[in-house]
């Protein structure tokens, strides 16, 4: 029975729509342990097509990615959610912020003006069978050029601000 259930998932066609806009940053601070940024995004995602009769839930997350001289790939998950019902799989978040403290950091203190990408990813957890995943990566964003103190709801645009992408 489990094999038959898993087999039917191979015929399920999904067409997720994801768009992300970088609004800017609410702060960029230099600290003892390095730079810390507070980026803000607008996320619109319609993941309802990922649900089938066999879907238990989606684990959805956003991660920021950038390179530095000592670390060619830095990846930090800054937001996540679990969606258990198809009707809740349409996300419209006008101010998506990091939900974890110290999420967007760089120990080398090189975040000022740093270009970065954001990947929005989701893992589809079935009731029976193998887990599978999907993702969309958005590039061309840039951190602010200067340090400034955190001010919630005061978003300072940076290079690449307003850059939007849809896939």
C-alpha atoms as a printed R data frame, in Angstrom:
    type eleno elety resid chain resno      x      y       z
1   ATOM     1    CA   UNK     A     1  0.000  0.000   0.000
2   ATOM     2    CA   UNK     A     2  2.793  2.437   0.904
3   ATOM     3    CA   UNK     A     3  4.546  1.800  -2.400
4   ATOM     4    CA   UNK     A     4  1.333  2.528  -4.324
5   ATOM     5    CA   UNK     A     5  0.791  5.759  -2.383
6   ATOM     6    CA   UNK     A     6  4.345  6.926  -3.054
7   ATOM     7    CA   UNK     A     7  4.012  6.001  -6.725
8   ATOM     8    CA   UNK     A     8  0.983  8.281  -7.177
9   ATOM     9    CA   UNK     A     9  3.004 11.293  -5.943
10  ATOM    10    CA   UNK     A    10  5.155 11.029  -9.087
11  ATOM    11    CA   UNK     A    11  2.103 11.972 -11.160
12  ATOM    12    CA   UNK     A    12  1.196 15.010  -9.053
13  ATOM    13    CA   UNK     A    13  1.953 18.207 -10.973
14  ATOM    14    CA   UNK     A    14  2.625 21.334  -8.963
15  ATOM    15    CA   UNK     A    15  3.170 24.894 -10.146
16  ATOM    16    CA   UNK     A    16  4.226 27.001  -7.156
17  ATOM    17    CA   UNK     A    17  4.478 30.758  -7.619
18  ATOM    18    CA   UNK     A    18  6.948 32.701  -5.480
19  ATOM    19    CA   UNK     A    19  7.977 36.353  -5.624
20  ATOM    20    CA   UNK     A    20 10.260 38.236  -3.278
21  ATOM    21    CA   UNK     A    21 11.035 41.933  -3.030
22  ATOM    22    CA   UNK     A    22 13.852 43.385  -0.908
23  ATOM    23    CA   UNK     A    23 12.474 46.471   0.801
24  ATOM    24    CA   UNK     A    24 15.716 47.457   2.537
25  ATOM    25    CA   UNK     A    25 17.031 47.159   6.090
26  ATOM    26    CA   UNK     A    26 15.844 48.323   9.475
27  ATOM    27    CA   UNK     A    27 19.400 48.299  10.784
28  ATOM    28    CA   UNK     A    28 23.013 47.334  10.113
29  ATOM    29    CA   UNK     A    29 25.144 47.219  13.234
30  ATOM    30    CA   UNK     A    30 28.811 46.573  13.946
31  ATOM    31    CA   UNK     A    31 29.178 44.457  17.072
32  ATOM    32    CA   UNK     A    32 32.033 42.667  18.851
33  ATOM    33    CA   UNK     A    33 31.165 39.424  17.082
34  ATOM    34    CA   UNK     A    34 30.845 41.064  13.643
35  ATOM    35    CA   UNK     A    35 28.140 42.754  11.608
36  ATOM    36    CA   UNK     A    36 24.448 42.136  12.154
37  ATOM    37    CA   UNK     A    37 21.776 43.114   9.621
38  ATOM    38    CA   UNK     A    38 18.002 43.439   9.838
39  ATOM    39    CA   UNK     A    39 16.761 43.037   6.242
40  ATOM    40    CA   UNK     A    40 13.069 43.310   5.352
41  ATOM    41    CA   UNK     A    41 11.352 41.642   2.392
42  ATOM    42    CA   UNK     A    42  7.928 41.317   0.833
43  ATOM    43    CA   UNK     A    43  7.035 37.688   0.131
44  ATOM    44    CA   UNK     A    44  4.155 36.442  -1.987
45  ATOM    45    CA   UNK     A    45  4.022 32.689  -2.410
46  ATOM    46    CA   UNK     A    46  1.264 30.428  -3.627
47  ATOM    47    CA   UNK     A    47  2.246 26.895  -2.655
48  ATOM    48    CA   UNK     A    48 -1.261 25.412  -2.744
49  ATOM    49    CA   UNK     A    49 -0.395 23.337  -5.796
50  ATOM    50    CA   UNK     A    50  2.169 21.434  -3.694
51  ATOM    51    CA   UNK     A    51 -0.661 19.818  -1.748
52  ATOM    52    CA   UNK     A    52 -2.060 16.477  -2.872
53  ATOM    53    CA   UNK     A    53 -4.140 13.872  -1.086
54  ATOM    54    CA   UNK     A    54 -0.859 12.543   0.378
55  ATOM    55    CA   UNK     A    55  0.556 15.831   1.739
56  ATOM    56    CA   UNK     A    56  0.802 16.087   5.509
57  ATOM    57    CA   UNK     A    57  2.504 19.499   5.674
58  ATOM    58    CA   UNK     A    58  4.977 21.910   4.104
59  ATOM    59    CA   UNK     A    59  8.019 23.227   5.912
60  ATOM    60    CA   UNK     A    60  8.744 26.598   4.291
61  ATOM    61    CA   UNK     A    61 11.846 28.670   4.976
62  ATOM    62    CA   UNK     A    62 13.859 31.618   3.660
63  ATOM    63    CA   UNK     A    63 17.629 31.760   3.789
64  ATOM    64    CA   UNK     A    64 20.080 34.505   2.986
65  ATOM    65    CA   UNK     A    65 23.277 33.592   1.126
66  ATOM    66    CA   UNK     A    66 26.453 35.580   0.568
67  ATOM    67    CA   UNK     A    67 30.168 35.039   0.146
68  ATOM    68    CA   UNK     A    68 33.094 36.517   2.032
69  ATOM    69    CA   UNK     A    69 36.881 36.200   1.650
70  ATOM    70    CA   UNK     A    70 37.183 33.463   4.290
71  ATOM    71    CA   UNK     A    71 33.848 31.751   3.617
72  ATOM    72    CA   UNK     A    72 32.837 31.333  -0.019
73  ATOM    73    CA   UNK     A    73 29.303 30.309   0.992
74  ATOM    74    CA   UNK     A    74 27.451 31.673   4.024
75  ATOM    75    CA   UNK     A    75 23.862 30.483   4.399
76  ATOM    76    CA   UNK     A    76 21.523 31.506   7.220
77  ATOM    77    CA   UNK     A    77 17.869 30.582   7.625
78  ATOM    78    CA   UNK     A    78 16.132 33.725   8.832
79  ATOM    79    CA   UNK     A    79 12.455 32.746   8.654
80  ATOM    80    CA   UNK     A    80 10.340 29.578   8.587
81  ATOM    81    CA   UNK     A    81  6.819 28.287   8.979
82  ATOM    82    CA   UNK     A    82  4.905 25.018   8.842
83  ATOM    83    CA   UNK     A    83  1.771 24.860   6.684
84  ATOM    84    CA   UNK     A    84 -0.596 21.988   7.388
85  ATOM    85    CA   UNK     A    85 -3.588 22.942   5.252
86  ATOM    86    CA   UNK     A    86 -3.828 23.744   1.569
87  ATOM    87    CA   UNK     A    87 -5.964 26.822   2.186
88  ATOM    88    CA   UNK     A    88 -3.137 28.294   4.314
89  ATOM    89    CA   UNK     A    89 -0.487 27.786   1.629
90  ATOM    90    CA   UNK     A    90 -0.982 31.194   0.014
91  ATOM    91    CA   UNK     A    91  1.465 33.504   1.790
92  ATOM    92    CA   UNK     A    92  1.297 37.276   1.491
93  ATOM    93    CA   UNK     A    93  3.755 38.790   3.961
94  ATOM    94    CA   UNK     A    94  4.257 42.510   3.467
95  ATOM    95    CA   UNK     A    95  7.182 42.792   5.924
96  ATOM    96    CA   UNK     A    96  9.088 39.550   6.220
97  ATOM    97    CA   UNK     A    97 11.770 40.001   8.883
98  ATOM    98    CA   UNK     A    98 14.280 37.620  10.467
99  ATOM    99    CA   UNK     A    99 12.564 35.757  13.293
100 ATOM   100    CA   UNK     A   100 15.749 34.628  15.024
101 ATOM   101    CA   UNK     A   101 18.155 36.953  16.841
102 ATOM   102    CA   UNK     A   102 21.628 37.081  15.329
103 ATOM   103    CA   UNK     A   103 20.370 35.441  12.129
104 ATOM   104    CA   UNK     A   104 21.967 37.679   9.515
105 ATOM   105    CA   UNK     A   105 25.506 38.079  10.795
106 ATOM   106    CA   UNK     A   106 29.027 38.100   9.447
107 ATOM   107    CA   UNK     A   107 31.937 37.455  11.810
108 ATOM   108    CA   UNK     A   108 34.310 39.191   9.408
109 ATOM   109    CA   UNK     A   109 32.329 42.473   9.664
110 ATOM   110    CA   UNK     A   110 31.923 42.677   5.903
111 ATOM   111    CA   UNK     A   111 28.139 43.082   5.479
112 ATOM   112    CA   UNK     A   112 28.255 46.758   4.448
113 ATOM   113    CA   UNK     A   113 27.470 46.907   0.727
114 ATOM   114    CA   UNK     A   114 27.581 43.094   0.496
115 ATOM   115    CA   UNK     A   115 25.616 41.509  -2.346
116 ATOM   116    CA   UNK     A   116 23.395 38.621  -1.328
117 ATOM   117    CA   UNK     A   117 20.801 36.149  -2.556
118 ATOM   118    CA   UNK     A   118 17.689 34.834  -0.854
119 ATOM   119    CA   UNK     A   119 16.349 31.337  -1.380
120 ATOM   120    CA   UNK     A   120 12.755 30.530  -0.492
121 ATOM   121    CA   UNK     A   121 12.475 26.766  -0.096
122 ATOM   122    CA   UNK     A   122  9.859 24.251   0.950
123 ATOM   123    CA   UNK     A   123  9.945 20.625   1.957
124 ATOM   124    CA   UNK     A   124  6.820 18.629   1.196
125 ATOM   125    CA   UNK     A   125  6.238 16.081   3.928
126 ATOM   126    CA   UNK     A   126  3.907 13.307   2.790
127 ATOM   127    CA   UNK     A   127  1.648 11.170   4.931
128 ATOM   128    CA   UNK     A   128  3.314  8.149   3.316
129 ATOM   129    CA   UNK     A   129  6.444  7.993   1.177
130 ATOM   130    CA   UNK     A   130  9.481 10.093   0.454
131 ATOM   131    CA   UNK     A   131  9.941 13.755   1.317
132 ATOM   132    CA   UNK     A   132 10.657 16.079  -1.601
133 ATOM   133    CA   UNK     A   133 11.564 19.733  -1.862
134 ATOM   134    CA   UNK     A   134 11.412 22.784  -4.070
135 ATOM   135    CA   UNK     A   135 12.989 26.230  -4.022
136 ATOM   136    CA   UNK     A   136 13.365 29.571  -5.794
137 ATOM   137    CA   UNK     A   137 16.473 31.733  -5.510
138 ATOM   138    CA   UNK     A   138 16.378 35.504  -5.905
139 ATOM   139    CA   UNK     A   139 19.591 37.438  -6.520
140 ATOM   140    CA   UNK     A   140 20.873 40.950  -7.062
141 ATOM   141    CA   UNK     A   141 20.244 42.319  -3.556
142 ATOM   142    CA   UNK     A   142 22.710 44.483  -1.634
143 ATOM   143    CA   UNK     A   143 23.092 45.419   2.029
144 ATOM   144    CA   UNK     A   144 23.266 49.118   3.000
145 ATOM   145    CA   UNK     A   145 26.649 50.834   2.553
146 ATOM   146    CA   UNK     A   146 26.769 52.362   6.051
147 ATOM   147    CA   UNK     A   147 26.079 51.209   9.583
148 ATOM   148    CA   UNK     A   148 22.943 52.521  11.297
149 ATOM   149    CA   UNK     A   149 21.004 51.609  14.417
150 ATOM   150    CA   UNK     A   150 17.990 49.309  14.339
151 ATOM   151    CA   UNK     A   151 14.722 51.202  13.932
152 ATOM   152    CA   UNK     A   152 11.698 48.938  13.623
153 ATOM   153    CA   UNK     A   153  9.356 50.018  10.820
154 ATOM   154    CA   UNK     A   154 11.929 52.518   9.499
155 ATOM   155    CA   UNK     A   155 13.240 50.755   6.411
156 ATOM   156    CA   UNK     A   156 16.298 52.251   4.770
157 ATOM   157    CA   UNK     A   157 16.593 51.266   1.098
158 ATOM   158    CA   UNK     A   158 19.943 49.968  -0.072
159 ATOM   159    CA   UNK     A   159 21.572 49.082  -3.358
160 ATOM   160    CA   UNK     A   160 19.357 46.544  -5.027
161 ATOM   161    CA   UNK     A   161 16.437 47.707  -2.886
162 ATOM   162    CA   UNK     A   162 13.116 47.258  -4.524
163 ATOM   163    CA   UNK     A   163 14.572 44.547  -6.708
164 ATOM   164    CA   UNK     A   164 11.832 42.027  -7.228
165 ATOM   165    CA   UNK     A   165 11.799 38.704  -8.922
166 ATOM   166    CA   UNK     A   166  9.164 36.135  -9.705
167 ATOM   167    CA   UNK     A   167  9.666 32.626 -10.863
